[in-house]
C-alpha cells in the first residue's frame, strides 16, 4: 500500500497550527447578537415568578426569553441515532431548575457588556426545594427530580420517575450463584469512578442566522452535525428540512460535543429576532453547565478455580446521570459490553444496576463512554484476585483474556475475529522491564513500583450506526470526498482521504475532503463510539471503489471495449495489454461537456452488525514518597491493537493524548461540589488536568492485527487508550504502598491516611 | 480610550475600554490566532509577546501596553510556519486550538534558551496546556526544531 499505513501529515494541519481563522467563533458574523444565559443559583428549585421587563427595556437588548417563550415539547440533547435510547426529559427553559447552573433565561444583546447588564436586571423568585446530591441516596429520595407528566422515552429503559431512577439494565448468562460456589477463590471489590470533565480547549460555541431561503443555518463546534439538526428540529418545533448545520474545525471534543449543548439557544434567538446570534461558553460554563463523565459505583465479584481461570464475573453498578438523562442508558450498558467479554473462560457473567438522577451537572459522553468505568472496576478486581491467588497479574491475564477465534458468553458470541492482546501484554512487559521491577524496589523513603491493566473497547455501534460517503470525479480529473463525520483534531479527515487515495491510486493532494455540512454531506451519525475510521472509513472505501468501477466503465465506453479488458492505474484507464488507453483527465473532461455528459459519483453506505474491539495493555511505573504520599508517574507504557494502523503518527498521538487523560483521571482530576450542590471545580485553577510535568514519559507501541470487516484491516483507537491508566496506576501504587485506592483520584492524603 | 502600540511591526491606534483585556482587544482586531481557553491564567492559549517576551493576554489590561510592541502569531508567520511544519509532520497538531499560544512560547524559548535540556524545555513550556496530545509529540517536535533531538 502506498498511502494507507503512512504517517502523512494532516491535510488541514498547517492551517490549524498557524492560527488561521478556521474555528466556529472565527467565522461568526461581526454583527451577531451576543447570547448569554441566566443560570440557577440553586440545585433544585421551582421558579415562582420572573420579571424581565427592566432587562427588556435596556438599550441594546434584543430579546429576553424565559420558560414562557419556548416550545412546550420535551427533547433530549444526546447525539444518538434516532430513536434515541436517552429520555426526552428537557425543555429549552423550564419553571423547574435541577442543578446549580441550569438555564433560567436567555438574553441576547448587541454586545457582551449589555447582555451581562441585562442579566442582572432580571428578577427571579424561587421556591427552593431539597436537592438530591448523593447518588447513593437518590433512588427513592423524597425529592423527585423529574415530576413532569410529559417526560417521554422512545422505548422502555426501565425509567422509574417517582424513584429518581432514569433507567435500569441487566444482562446475565449462566447461574452466577451456583458457579461462585464451585470456585476455589472468590473476591469482591467495590470501585468508585468519579466524575471527570472532558476539558477540551475550545469551549462550547455556536452561531446561527437565516439564509436567503429563510432556512436556519447553525454553525457549531460539534461532533454530531446530523443529530444536532434532528435535535433542533424537535426542540424548536420546525421541520429538519428548514435547518442546516455546519461544522467547521473543532478545538477538541472528547465526547463532550456529542451532546447538543448550546445550539438551540443561538437558534432560538435567531428565530425570535431574525438576526444572527452567537453563543460562546466561557470556561466556567463549560465545566459547570455542559456535561461530564458519569460517576459510578461498581461492585465486582470474581470467582476463579485453583488454576487461576476466572469462571464468574459479576458486576453491579450504580451510575449518576445528574439532572438530565442524556447518554444515561447507553453509557451504563457499555460498562458491561466492554468488560464481560474480556475474560472469556467464564461460566457465568452478570452486569446489572440502576442509573439515577441527582441535582448535579448532567453527565454525558466522555471518551470511553462507560468502558473506563467498567475497566477500572474490573481490573482493580482482577489485580486483587491475582494477589489472592499469589499469581503474577500478567500471568492471570494471559490465561484468561479472550483470544482470536474464541467466544464469550455475551456480546462476542460468534467468535473474536482479531486480537493481538497477548502479544501486547508481552511487549508491554518487556518495554517497562516488568520482570525486574515487579512489584517494587525501595530506596529510603521512596518506593518505585509497577502495575498493569488491560482493556478493550468497540469500533462503532453494532446494528445501529451507519455512515455514508460520496466521492466525485471533478471536471479537471481531481476528486472531492464528502463525508458527514466530524474531525475533532484527531486527523480523521486525513485518514479518510488516505483510504480514498489508496483505492483511487492518486496522490493525497488530488482529493479534497469536505466535512461536514448537513446540506452537502451524506448522512453520518457523527464522530463518537470510535466509529469514524472503522464505519465511515468502510463507507469511503466502498464509495471509492464504486467510483473506480464507474470510471472504468466510462472509459470502456469511450474506447468501445468491454470494461473487463480495462485496468485503472490512477491517472489512466488502459487495456490490459496496454494497446488502447485514455487519461483520467480526458475522461473527466468528456464527462462534463457536450450533449451526453454524466459526471461520475461514487456512493456508498455502510452499517455493521458487530463492533470489533481494539485492545490495549497498559503498564505504569510510579514512585511514591511514603512519608508524604506524593505519587509521581515515572512512565506509562501502552501497547495497542487497533488492527491495521492507517496513519502511525496520528494514531500514536491520539494514543498518547488518551493516556494522558487517563492519567489525569487517576491522579488529579475530580469534579467536586459543595454541600449545597455548587460545583467547586469550575476553572482550571481548581480542576487540574495534567500538564507537561505530570504525565511522566508516555510510550506507545502497536501490535497490529487484521480486522477483515474494517477498512484495510483497521479497528478503532480513539477511546480504548483511555481505559487502562487508572487501574494500572492504582495497581502500581498498591504495589508501592499496600493501599488499593479504588476511589479516584489517588491523592497524597488518601495514601498517607490509609497506609497508617 | 485610545492606545498607541506597535502591533506586529506596525504602528496602530486602538480604541479600548479601561477594563478591556489584551486578548479581547486583539481578537476584536481580527487577530484570530489569539485564543482564550481559561480566563484564569492557567492554559497559555492566549500567549502573545509584549516587547518580545511571552505574556498571557487574558491577564493583561490593554491600557498597560501603551507604546509597547505587541506580537501575535500573525506577526511572526514565517518562524511560526517553520515550526508548525515540524509539529504537523510529527502528527502533533491535533485539534490545534492550543497551538498558537504554544508556538509563541516555543519561539520565545528559542530566543531565550541555548541548547536546552529536555527538563529545561518542559519547564519553559509548563504553562501551556494541551488536552489532545499528551505532550510527547510536542516535545519530539520542539527537540527536532531546536536541533537537540
Ligand atoms: S486564556 Fe489566558 S491563560 Fe488561559
Ligand atoms: S492540540 Fe488540542 S488542545 Fe492541544
PDB file of C-alpha atoms in Angstrom, chain A residues 9-10 13-14 16-21 23 25-26 113 197-199 201-202 250-252 254 283 488-490 649 652-653 656-657 660-661 669 684-685 689-693 695-698, chain B residues 17 27 30 32-33 35 37-38 40-42 45 73 81 84-85 88-97 99-100 102-103 118 122-123 125-126 128-129 131-138 140:
ATOM      1  CA  UNK A   9       0.698  14.999   7.797  1.00  0.00           C
ATOM      2  CA  UNK A  10      -2.854  16.148   8.386  1.00  0.00           C
ATOM      3  CA  UNK A  13      -2.566  20.668   9.845  1.00  0.00           C
ATOM      4  CA  UNK A  14      -0.753  23.787   8.795  1.00  0.00           C
ATOM      5  CA  UNK A  16      -4.867  24.966  12.280  1.00  0.00           C
ATOM      6  CA  UNK A  17      -1.356  25.042  13.725  1.00  0.00           C
ATOM      7  CA  UNK A  18      -0.684  28.536  12.442  1.00  0.00           C
ATOM      8  CA  UNK A  19      -3.822  30.040  13.875  1.00  0.00           C
ATOM      9  CA  UNK A  20      -5.808  30.612  10.704  1.00  0.00           C
ATOM     10  CA  UNK A  21      -9.463  31.562  11.195  1.00  0.00           C
ATOM     11  CA  UNK A  23     -12.937  27.583  14.065  1.00  0.00           C
ATOM     12  CA  UNK A  25     -16.005  31.743  16.553  1.00  0.00           C
ATOM     13  CA  UNK A  26     -13.584  32.972  13.887  1.00  0.00           C
ATOM     14  CA  UNK A 113     -21.476  44.148  28.182  1.00  0.00           C
ATOM     15  CA  UNK A 197     -14.508  16.723  32.798  1.00  0.00           C
ATOM     16  CA  UNK A 198     -13.685  16.492  29.091  1.00  0.00           C
ATOM     17  CA  UNK A 199     -11.900  19.858  29.285  1.00  0.00           C
ATOM     18  CA  UNK A 201      -9.537  23.553  24.911  1.00  0.00           C
ATOM     19  CA  UNK A 202     -12.183  25.122  22.683  1.00  0.00           C
ATOM     20  CA  UNK A 250     -13.264  21.725  16.154  1.00  0.00           C
ATOM     21  CA  UNK A 251     -10.946  22.518  19.050  1.00  0.00           C
ATOM     22  CA  UNK A 252     -11.393  19.156  20.728  1.00  0.00           C
ATOM     23  CA  UNK A 254     -13.682  14.018  23.641  1.00  0.00           C
ATOM     24  CA  UNK A 283     -14.597  28.007  30.845  1.00  0.00           C
ATOM     25  CA  UNK A 488     -12.114  16.778  16.206  1.00  0.00           C
ATOM     26  CA  UNK A 489      -8.457  17.266  15.503  1.00  0.00           C
ATOM     27  CA  UNK A 490      -7.527  13.620  15.511  1.00  0.00           C
ATOM     28  CA  UNK A 649       1.921   9.253  13.669  1.00  0.00           C
ATOM     29  CA  UNK A 652       0.382   7.421  18.228  1.00  0.00           C
ATOM     30  CA  UNK A 653      -0.532  10.994  19.188  1.00  0.00           C
ATOM     31  CA  UNK A 656      -0.595   9.483  23.921  1.00  0.00           C
ATOM     32  CA  UNK A 657      -3.364  12.036  24.399  1.00  0.00           C
ATOM     33  CA  UNK A 660      -2.709  11.490  29.411  1.00  0.00           C
ATOM     34  CA  UNK A 661      -6.440  11.862  30.013  1.00  0.00           C
ATOM     35  CA  UNK A 669      -8.939  15.307  38.044  1.00  0.00           C
ATOM     36  CA  UNK A 684      -8.502  25.204  35.644  1.00  0.00           C
ATOM     37  CA  UNK A 685      -7.413  26.680  38.983  1.00  0.00           C
ATOM     38  CA  UNK A 689      -5.777  18.476  34.059  1.00  0.00           C
ATOM     39  CA  UNK A 690      -2.247  17.119  33.661  1.00  0.00           C
ATOM     40  CA  UNK A 691       0.423  19.499  32.478  1.00  0.00           C
ATOM     41  CA  UNK A 692       3.722  18.633  30.872  1.00  0.00           C
ATOM     42  CA  UNK A 693       5.397  17.744  34.149  1.00  0.00           C
ATOM     43  CA  UNK A 695       2.456  12.797  32.681  1.00  0.00           C
ATOM     44  CA  UNK A 696       5.872  11.199  33.089  1.00  0.00           C
ATOM     45  CA  UNK A 697       7.169   9.509  29.992  1.00  0.00           C
ATOM     46  CA  UNK A 698       4.401   8.082  27.879  1.00  0.00           C
TER      47      UNK A 698
ATOM     48  CA  UNK B  17     -12.171  50.294  27.247  1.00  0.00           C
ATOM     49  CA  UNK B  27      -9.351  39.307  18.727  1.00  0.00           C
ATOM     50  CA  UNK B  30      -9.262  40.204  13.797  1.00  0.00           C
ATOM     51  CA  UNK B  32      -7.683  35.128  15.147  1.00  0.00           C
ATOM     52  CA  UNK B  33      -4.616  33.275  16.337  1.00  0.00           C
ATOM     53  CA  UNK B  35      -7.466  32.402  21.730  1.00  0.00           C
ATOM     54  CA  UNK B  37      -9.033  28.704  26.947  1.00  0.00           C
ATOM     55  CA  UNK B  38      -9.472  29.571  30.584  1.00  0.00           C
ATOM     56  CA  UNK B  40      -7.691  32.312  34.766  1.00  0.00           C
ATOM     57  CA  UNK B  41      -4.062  32.388  33.548  1.00  0.00           C
ATOM     58  CA  UNK B  42      -3.851  28.593  33.573  1.00  0.00           C
ATOM     59  CA  UNK B  45      -3.596  29.653  24.863  1.00  0.00           C
ATOM     60  CA  UNK B  73       1.474  34.738  15.565  1.00  0.00           C
ATOM     61  CA  UNK B  81       5.238  28.158   9.961  1.00  0.00           C
ATOM     62  CA  UNK B  84       4.392  24.304  12.583  1.00  0.00           C
ATOM     63  CA  UNK B  85       5.650  22.179   9.707  1.00  0.00           C
ATOM     64  CA  UNK B  88       2.430  18.762  11.780  1.00  0.00           C
ATOM     65  CA  UNK B  89       4.857  16.204  10.383  1.00  0.00           C
ATOM     66  CA  UNK B  90       5.002  14.657  13.875  1.00  0.00           C
ATOM     67  CA  UNK B  91       1.195  14.497  13.791  1.00  0.00           C
ATOM     68  CA  UNK B  92       1.280  16.549  16.980  1.00  0.00           C
ATOM     69  CA  UNK B  93      -1.036  19.344  15.878  1.00  0.00           C
ATOM     70  CA  UNK B  94      -4.309  17.532  16.701  1.00  0.00           C
ATOM     71  CA  UNK B  95      -7.181  19.977  17.337  1.00  0.00           C
ATOM     72  CA  UNK B  96      -4.707  22.821  17.101  1.00  0.00           C
ATOM     73  CA  UNK B  97      -6.618  25.117  19.380  1.00  0.00           C
ATOM     74  CA  UNK B  99      -1.110  25.692  19.034  1.00  0.00           C
ATOM     75  CA  UNK B 100      -0.740  29.463  18.564  1.00  0.00           C
ATOM     76  CA  UNK B 102       2.162  27.093  22.416  1.00  0.00           C
ATOM     77  CA  UNK B 103       4.110  28.080  19.315  1.00  0.00           C
ATOM     78  CA  UNK B 118      14.690  18.129  27.982  1.00  0.00           C
ATOM     79  CA  UNK B 122       9.458  21.013  29.678  1.00  0.00           C
ATOM     80  CA  UNK B 123       9.883  23.599  32.398  1.00  0.00           C
ATOM     81  CA  UNK B 125       6.554  25.232  28.371  1.00  0.00           C
ATOM     82  CA  UNK B 126       4.775  24.150  31.539  1.00  0.00           C
ATOM     83  CA  UNK B 128       0.924  25.818  28.047  1.00  0.00           C
ATOM     84  CA  UNK B 129      -1.777  23.208  28.471  1.00  0.00           C
ATOM     85  CA  UNK B 131      -5.701  18.368  26.168  1.00  0.00           C
ATOM     86  CA  UNK B 132      -5.222  16.417  22.941  1.00  0.00           C
ATOM     87  CA  UNK B 133      -1.642  15.352  22.503  1.00  0.00           C
ATOM     88  CA  UNK B 134      -0.369  14.165  25.867  1.00  0.00           C
ATOM     89  CA  UNK B 135       2.658  16.444  25.232  1.00  0.00           C
ATOM     90  CA  UNK B 136       5.025  13.751  23.936  1.00  0.00           C
ATOM     91  CA  UNK B 137       4.627  14.664  20.269  1.00  0.00           C
ATOM     92  CA  UNK B 138       5.027  18.356  21.020  1.00  0.00           C
ATOM     93  CA  UNK B 140       9.546  15.497  19.919  1.00  0.00           C
TER      94      UNK B 140
END
